[in-house]
Amino acid sequence: VQPYRTLTLDPSAQVLNYGQSIFEGMKAHRTAEGRLVLFRPGENAARMANGASRMSMAPPPKDLFLRGVEEVVRANAQFVPPNGKGSLYLRPLLLGTGAILGLGPAPSYTFLIYCSPVGGYFKGGQLTPIRLKVEETFHRAAPGGTGNTKCAGNYSPVLSVQLQAKEQGFSDVLYLDAVENKYVEEVSSCNIFAVFGKKLVTPQLGTILPGVTRKSIIDLARSKGFEVEERPLSIDEVLTADEVFTCGTAVVVSPVGFIEHGGKSRTFCEDGPDGSPIPGPVALDLYQSLTGIQQQSREDPFGWVLEV
């Protein structure tokens, strides 16, 4: 473990010229008893290894990944916020730092982990329903591409439309598939679910990121008696849902209050006594169950939490 510092790279480092870079996102929480815990870190290690394979990179061994994450948390224990006040966000990075002029895999790689305390992801705080704009021109990923990895190149292309949407008062952008331009895929940095009574529907894996939170929500929902379908989900169907919510490491579970698609729009969340939209009951229940497990205030029947 070393103090946070800048990196020195050769100008011909593969990552600077050809983009060999993947990352992970995960959190450490402080429980009410003061323990430090991680949530399903083995899933992040496996996803980084899969992404590394797709990007022709040498993956860090699982034991090295897990040991590094735990050591970073221990070394930065003083920066983990109090229980219920936030978390310590961890960013494992795998970079092709070896020098190479011609197109090819880097001859060497750098694996590192840095961290920062964080609060709510979206403006307005956790559980404040968000407003989404459906993007009809640009796409986040295409079949056969790298949309199912956390390679760095997947993220900057969303910024232009995301910034435009935020200028118009939206929280983020909802992307459609690149083939038919009618099936929802992901928000810029999180997965999406639609609720129809006791059934949850979420886009199937393929071009979208296999989110750790997504996987956990599916297991949680099924344990509560919900039917969960992973299949193509059209934007027209989404606009008829009882509830819509997004999920991810950064956003946790975020209810969607409004979606605009061309000339159509739909408001999902009712207003509370103060006039502010309130989250739907399914999103709220799943959020409370998930965060309760993550912070060890609820039973963990799945064995997801690892004490540091």
CSV table of C-alpha atoms in Angstrom, one decimal:
chain,number,residue,atom,x,y,z
A,1,VAL,CA,0.0,0.0,0.0
A,2,GLN,CA,1.3,3.4,-1.0
A,3,PRO,CA,0.1,7.0,-0.5
A,4,TYR,CA,-2.1,8.3,-3.4
A,5,ARG,CA,0.1,9.7,-6.1
A,6,THR,CA,0.4,10.5,-9.8
A,7,LEU,CA,1.4,7.8,-12.3
A,8,THR,CA,4.3,8.2,-14.7
A,9,LEU,CA,3.7,6.7,-18.2
A,10,ASP,CA,5.7,6.3,-21.3
A,11,PRO,CA,4.1,8.3,-24.2
A,12,SER,CA,3.9,5.0,-26.1
A,13,ALA,CA,2.1,3.2,-23.3
A,14,GLN,CA,-0.6,1.0,-24.9
A,15,VAL,CA,-3.3,2.5,-22.7
A,16,LEU,CA,-2.6,6.0,-24.0
A,17,ASN,CA,-2.6,5.0,-27.7
A,18,TYR,CA,-4.9,2.0,-28.0
A,19,GLY,CA,-7.0,2.1,-24.9
A,20,GLN,CA,-6.3,-1.1,-22.9
A,21,SER,CA,-8.0,-0.1,-19.7
A,22,ILE,CA,-10.7,-1.7,-17.6
A,23,PHE,CA,-11.9,-0.9,-14.1
A,24,GLU,CA,-14.2,-2.0,-11.4
A,25,GLY,CA,-16.4,-0.1,-8.9
A,26,MET,CA,-17.2,-1.4,-5.4
A,27,LYS,CA,-17.9,-0.1,-1.9
A,28,ALA,CA,-16.8,-0.7,1.7
A,29,HIS,CA,-19.4,0.1,4.4
A,30,ARG,CA,-19.1,0.7,8.1
A,31,THR,CA,-21.8,-1.2,10.1
A,32,ALA,CA,-23.6,0.2,13.1
A,33,GLU,CA,-21.2,-1.8,15.3
A,34,GLY,CA,-18.2,-0.2,13.5
A,35,ARG,CA,-17.1,-3.2,11.4
A,36,LEU,CA,-15.9,-2.7,7.9
A,37,VAL,CA,-17.5,-4.9,5.3
A,38,LEU,CA,-17.3,-5.5,1.5
A,39,PHE,CA,-20.2,-6.6,-0.7
A,40,ARG,CA,-19.5,-9.6,-3.0
A,41,PRO,CA,-15.9,-8.6,-4.0
A,42,GLY,CA,-15.4,-12.0,-5.7
A,43,GLU,CA,-18.0,-10.9,-8.3
A,44,ASN,CA,-15.9,-7.8,-9.1
A,45,ALA,CA,-12.8,-9.9,-9.4
A,46,ALA,CA,-14.5,-12.3,-11.8
A,47,ARG,CA,-15.9,-9.5,-13.9
A,48,MET,CA,-12.5,-7.8,-14.2
A,49,ALA,CA,-11.0,-11.1,-15.3
A,50,ASN,CA,-13.7,-11.5,-18.0
A,51,GLY,CA,-13.2,-7.9,-19.2
A,52,ALA,CA,-9.5,-8.4,-19.3
A,53,SER,CA,-10.0,-11.5,-21.5
A,54,ARG,CA,-12.2,-9.5,-23.9
A,55,MET,CA,-9.6,-6.7,-24.1
A,56,SER,CA,-6.6,-9.1,-24.5
A,57,MET,CA,-5.2,-8.1,-21.2
A,58,ALA,CA,-3.5,-10.2,-18.4
A,59,PRO,CA,-6.0,-10.4,-15.6
A,60,PRO,CA,-5.0,-10.0,-12.0
A,61,PRO,CA,-5.3,-13.3,-10.1
A,62,LYS,CA,-8.4,-13.4,-7.9
A,63,ASP,CA,-6.5,-13.8,-4.7
A,64,LEU,CA,-4.4,-10.7,-5.6
A,65,PHE,CA,-7.5,-8.7,-6.4
A,66,LEU,CA,-9.2,-9.6,-3.1
A,67,ARG,CA,-6.1,-9.1,-1.0
A,68,GLY,CA,-5.5,-5.7,-2.6
A,69,VAL,CA,-9.1,-4.6,-2.0
A,70,GLU,CA,-8.9,-5.6,1.7
A,71,GLU,CA,-5.6,-3.9,2.2
A,72,VAL,CA,-6.8,-0.7,0.7
A,73,VAL,CA,-9.8,-0.7,3.0
A,74,ARG,CA,-7.7,-1.3,6.1
A,75,ALA,CA,-5.2,1.4,5.1
A,76,ASN,CA,-8.1,3.9,4.6
A,77,ALA,CA,-10.3,2.8,7.4
A,78,GLN,CA,-10.4,6.4,8.8
A,79,PHE,CA,-12.1,7.6,5.6
A,80,VAL,CA,-15.0,5.1,5.6
A,81,PRO,CA,-18.0,7.3,6.5
A,82,PRO,CA,-20.1,6.5,9.6
A,83,ASN,CA,-22.9,4.0,9.2
A,84,GLY,CA,-25.7,5.4,7.1
A,85,LYS,CA,-23.7,8.5,6.0
A,86,GLY,CA,-22.0,7.1,2.9
A,87,SER,CA,-19.4,4.6,1.9
A,88,LEU,CA,-15.8,4.2,0.8
A,89,TYR,CA,-15.9,3.8,-3.0
A,90,LEU,CA,-13.1,1.5,-4.4
A,91,ARG,CA,-11.8,1.8,-7.9
A,92,PRO,CA,-9.6,-1.2,-9.1
A,93,LEU,CA,-7.9,-0.3,-12.3
A,94,LEU,CA,-6.1,-2.5,-14.9
A,95,LEU,CA,-4.0,-0.5,-17.4
A,96,GLY,CA,-1.9,-1.5,-20.3
A,97,THR,CA,1.1,0.6,-19.3
A,98,GLY,CA,3.8,-1.2,-21.2
A,99,ALA,CA,5.2,0.7,-24.2
A,100,ILE,CA,4.3,-0.4,-27.7
A,101,LEU,CA,4.2,1.5,-31.0
A,102,GLY,CA,2.4,-0.9,-33.2
A,103,LEU,CA,-1.2,-2.1,-32.5
A,104,GLY,CA,-1.1,-5.0,-30.1
A,105,PRO,CA,-1.5,-6.0,-26.5
A,106,ALA,CA,0.7,-4.2,-23.9
A,107,PRO,CA,3.9,-6.1,-23.0
A,108,SER,CA,3.2,-5.3,-19.3
A,109,TYR,CA,0.2,-4.1,-17.1
A,110,THR,CA,-0.4,-2.1,-14.0
A,111,PHE,CA,-3.0,-3.2,-11.5
A,112,LEU,CA,-3.9,-0.6,-8.8
A,113,ILE,CA,-6.7,0.3,-6.5
A,114,TYR,CA,-7.6,3.7,-5.1
A,115,CYS,CA,-10.5,4.9,-3.1
A,116,SER,CA,-12.6,7.9,-2.0
A,117,PRO,CA,-15.5,8.4,0.5
A,118,VAL,CA,-18.8,9.1,-1.3
A,119,GLY,CA,-22.4,9.9,-0.6
A,120,GLY,CA,-25.5,9.7,-3.0
A,121,TYR,CA,-24.7,9.5,-6.7
A,122,PHE,CA,-27.6,11.5,-8.2
A,123,LYS,CA,-28.3,15.2,-7.3
A,124,GLY,CA,-31.0,15.3,-4.7
A,125,GLY,CA,-29.7,12.4,-2.6
A,126,GLN,CA,-30.4,8.7,-2.3
A,127,LEU,CA,-33.9,7.5,-3.2
A,128,THR,CA,-34.9,10.8,-4.8
A,129,PRO,CA,-36.7,9.7,-8.0
A,130,ILE,CA,-34.7,10.6,-11.1
A,131,ARG,CA,-35.7,11.9,-14.5
A,132,LEU,CA,-34.5,10.0,-17.6
A,133,LYS,CA,-34.4,11.0,-21.2
A,134,VAL,CA,-34.4,8.3,-23.8
A,135,GLU,CA,-31.6,8.7,-26.4
A,136,GLU,CA,-32.8,7.9,-30.0
A,137,THR,CA,-29.7,8.8,-32.0
A,138,PHE,CA,-26.6,7.6,-30.2
A,139,HIS,CA,-26.1,4.1,-28.7
A,140,ARG,CA,-24.0,2.9,-25.8
A,141,ALA,CA,-23.1,-0.5,-27.2
A,142,ALA,CA,-23.8,-2.9,-30.1
A,143,PRO,CA,-23.9,-6.7,-30.5
A,144,GLY,CA,-20.4,-8.1,-30.6
A,145,GLY,CA,-18.9,-5.0,-29.0
A,146,THR,CA,-17.6,-4.4,-25.5
A,147,GLY,CA,-20.8,-3.2,-23.8
A,148,ASN,CA,-20.6,-6.1,-21.4
A,149,THR,CA,-17.3,-5.1,-20.0
A,150,LYS,CA,-16.1,-2.1,-17.8
A,151,CYS,CA,-13.6,-1.0,-20.4
A,152,ALA,CA,-12.9,2.7,-20.1
A,153,GLY,CA,-13.8,3.4,-23.7
A,154,ASN,CA,-17.5,2.6,-23.0
A,155,TYR,CA,-18.0,5.6,-20.8
A,156,SER,CA,-16.7,8.8,-22.4
A,157,PRO,CA,-18.9,8.4,-25.5
A,158,VAL,CA,-22.0,8.9,-23.3
A,159,LEU,CA,-20.9,12.2,-22.0
A,160,SER,CA,-22.1,14.4,-24.8
A,161,VAL,CA,-25.7,13.3,-24.7
A,162,GLN,CA,-25.6,13.0,-20.9
A,163,LEU,CA,-24.5,16.6,-20.5
A,164,GLN,CA,-27.2,17.8,-22.9
A,165,ALA,CA,-29.8,15.9,-21.0
A,166,LYS,CA,-28.7,17.4,-17.7
A,167,GLU,CA,-28.9,20.9,-19.1
A,168,GLN,CA,-32.5,20.1,-19.9
A,169,GLY,CA,-33.2,19.1,-16.3
A,170,PHE,CA,-32.8,15.3,-16.6
A,171,SER,CA,-30.8,13.2,-14.3
A,172,ASP,CA,-29.4,10.8,-16.9
A,173,VAL,CA,-29.9,9.1,-20.3
A,174,LEU,CA,-31.6,5.8,-21.1
A,175,TYR,CA,-30.1,4.1,-24.1
A,176,LEU,CA,-31.9,1.9,-26.6
A,177,ASP,CA,-30.5,-1.1,-28.6
A,178,ALA,CA,-28.4,-0.4,-31.6
A,179,VAL,CA,-30.3,-2.8,-33.9
A,180,GLU,CA,-34.0,-1.9,-33.7
A,181,ASN,CA,-33.7,1.2,-31.6
A,182,LYS,CA,-36.7,0.2,-29.5
A,183,TYR,CA,-35.5,-2.0,-26.6
A,184,VAL,CA,-34.0,-0.4,-23.5
A,185,GLU,CA,-30.5,-1.4,-22.5
A,186,GLU,CA,-28.9,0.7,-19.8
A,187,VAL,CA,-28.7,4.1,-18.3
A,188,SER,CA,-25.2,5.7,-18.6
A,189,SER,CA,-23.8,3.9,-15.6
A,190,CYS,CA,-26.5,1.6,-14.2
A,191,ASN,CA,-28.9,-1.2,-15.1
A,192,ILE,CA,-32.7,-0.8,-15.3
A,193,PHE,CA,-35.7,-2.8,-14.1
A,194,ALA,CA,-39.5,-2.4,-14.8
A,195,VAL,CA,-42.1,-3.6,-12.3
A,196,PHE,CA,-45.4,-5.1,-13.4
A,197,GLY,CA,-47.3,-6.2,-10.3
A,198,LYS,CA,-45.3,-9.1,-8.9
A,199,LYS,CA,-43.1,-9.4,-11.9
A,200,LEU,CA,-39.8,-7.6,-12.6
A,201,VAL,CA,-38.4,-7.4,-16.1
A,202,THR,CA,-34.8,-6.4,-16.9
A,203,PRO,CA,-32.9,-6.5,-20.2
A,204,GLN,CA,-31.0,-9.7,-20.8
A,205,LEU,CA,-27.2,-9.9,-20.7
A,206,GLY,CA,-25.3,-9.5,-23.9
A,207,THR,CA,-24.6,-5.9,-24.8
A,208,ILE,CA,-25.2,-4.6,-21.3
A,209,LEU,CA,-23.0,-4.7,-18.2
A,210,PRO,CA,-23.5,-7.8,-15.9
A,211,GLY,CA,-23.9,-5.6,-12.9
A,212,VAL,CA,-23.2,-7.1,-9.4
A,213,THR,CA,-26.1,-5.0,-8.0
A,214,ARG,CA,-28.3,-6.2,-10.9
A,215,LYS,CA,-27.5,-9.8,-10.1
A,216,SER,CA,-28.2,-9.2,-6.4
A,217,ILE,CA,-31.5,-7.5,-7.0
A,218,ILE,CA,-32.7,-10.5,-9.1
A,219,ASP,CA,-31.8,-12.9,-6.3
A,220,LEU,CA,-33.4,-10.6,-3.7
A,221,ALA,CA,-36.6,-10.1,-5.7
A,222,ARG,CA,-37.0,-13.9,-6.3
A,223,SER,CA,-36.5,-14.5,-2.6
A,224,LYS,CA,-39.4,-12.2,-2.0
A,225,GLY,CA,-41.8,-14.0,-4.3
A,226,PHE,CA,-41.3,-11.9,-7.4
A,227,GLU,CA,-41.1,-13.4,-10.9
A,228,VAL,CA,-38.0,-12.0,-12.7
A,229,GLU,CA,-37.7,-12.1,-16.4
A,230,GLU,CA,-34.4,-11.3,-18.3
A,231,ARG,CA,-35.5,-10.5,-21.8
A,232,PRO,CA,-35.9,-7.8,-24.5
A,233,LEU,CA,-37.8,-4.9,-22.9
A,234,SER,CA,-39.2,-2.3,-25.3
A,235,ILE,CA,-39.4,1.4,-24.3
A,236,ASP,CA,-43.1,1.3,-25.1
A,237,GLU,CA,-43.5,-1.5,-22.5
A,238,VAL,CA,-41.4,0.4,-19.9
A,239,LEU,CA,-43.8,3.3,-20.2
A,240,THR,CA,-46.7,1.1,-19.1
A,241,ALA,CA,-44.9,-0.3,-16.0
A,242,ASP,CA,-46.1,0.2,-12.4
A,243,GLU,CA,-42.6,1.2,-11.4
A,244,VAL,CA,-39.2,1.7,-12.9
A,245,PHE,CA,-35.9,1.8,-11.1
A,246,THR,CA,-32.2,1.7,-11.8
A,247,CYS,CA,-29.4,-0.1,-9.9
A,248,GLY,CA,-25.7,-0.2,-9.7
A,249,THR,CA,-22.8,0.0,-7.3
A,250,ALA,CA,-22.8,3.8,-7.4
A,251,VAL,CA,-26.5,4.4,-7.4
A,252,VAL,CA,-27.5,1.4,-5.3
A,253,VAL,CA,-31.2,1.4,-6.1
A,254,SER,CA,-32.6,4.6,-7.6
A,255,PRO,CA,-36.4,5.0,-8.4
A,256,VAL,CA,-37.3,6.5,-11.7
A,257,GLY,CA,-39.9,9.3,-11.4
A,258,PHE,CA,-40.1,10.4,-15.0
A,259,ILE,CA,-39.2,9.2,-18.5
A,260,GLU,CA,-39.3,11.2,-21.7
A,261,HIS,CA,-39.2,9.4,-25.1
A,262,GLY,CA,-39.6,11.7,-28.1
A,263,GLY,CA,-43.1,13.2,-27.8
A,264,LYS,CA,-44.2,10.7,-25.1
A,265,SER,CA,-43.5,10.9,-21.4
A,266,ARG,CA,-44.6,9.2,-18.2
A,267,THR,CA,-44.6,10.1,-14.6
A,268,PHE,CA,-44.1,7.1,-12.3
A,269,CYS,CA,-43.8,8.4,-8.7
A,270,GLU,CA,-46.6,10.1,-6.7
A,271,ASP,CA,-45.9,13.3,-4.8
A,272,GLY,CA,-45.5,13.2,-1.1
A,273,PRO,CA,-47.0,15.7,1.4
A,274,ASP,CA,-44.3,18.2,0.7
A,275,GLY,CA,-44.9,18.0,-3.1
A,276,SER,CA,-41.7,16.0,-3.8
A,277,PRO,CA,-42.0,12.6,-5.6
A,278,ILE,CA,-41.7,9.6,-3.4
A,279,PRO,CA,-40.1,6.2,-4.4
A,280,GLY,CA,-42.4,3.3,-5.4
A,281,PRO,CA,-42.9,0.5,-2.8
A,282,VAL,CA,-41.0,-2.2,-4.7
A,283,ALA,CA,-37.9,0.0,-5.3
A,284,LEU,CA,-38.0,1.2,-1.7
A,285,ASP,CA,-38.3,-2.4,-0.3
A,286,LEU,CA,-35.5,-3.7,-2.5
A,287,TYR,CA,-33.3,-0.7,-1.5
A,288,GLN,CA,-33.9,-1.3,2.2
A,289,SER,CA,-33.3,-5.0,1.9
A,290,LEU,CA,-30.1,-4.6,-0.1
A,291,THR,CA,-28.5,-1.9,2.0
A,292,GLY,CA,-29.6,-3.7,5.1
A,293,ILE,CA,-27.5,-6.7,4.0
A,294,GLN,CA,-24.6,-4.5,2.8
A,295,GLN,CA,-24.4,-2.8,6.2
A,296,GLN,CA,-25.2,-5.9,8.3
A,297,SER,CA,-28.4,-4.5,9.8
A,298,ARG,CA,-30.4,-7.3,8.2
A,299,GLU,CA,-29.7,-11.1,7.9
A,300,ASP,CA,-27.5,-12.1,5.0
A,301,PRO,CA,-29.0,-15.4,3.8
A,302,PHE,CA,-26.9,-15.3,0.6
A,303,GLY,CA,-23.5,-15.0,2.2
A,304,TRP,CA,-22.7,-11.8,0.2
A,305,VAL,CA,-20.9,-9.7,2.9
A,306,LEU,CA,-17.2,-10.1,3.7
A,307,GLU,CA,-15.8,-8.6,6.8
A,308,VAL,CA,-12.5,-6.8,6.4
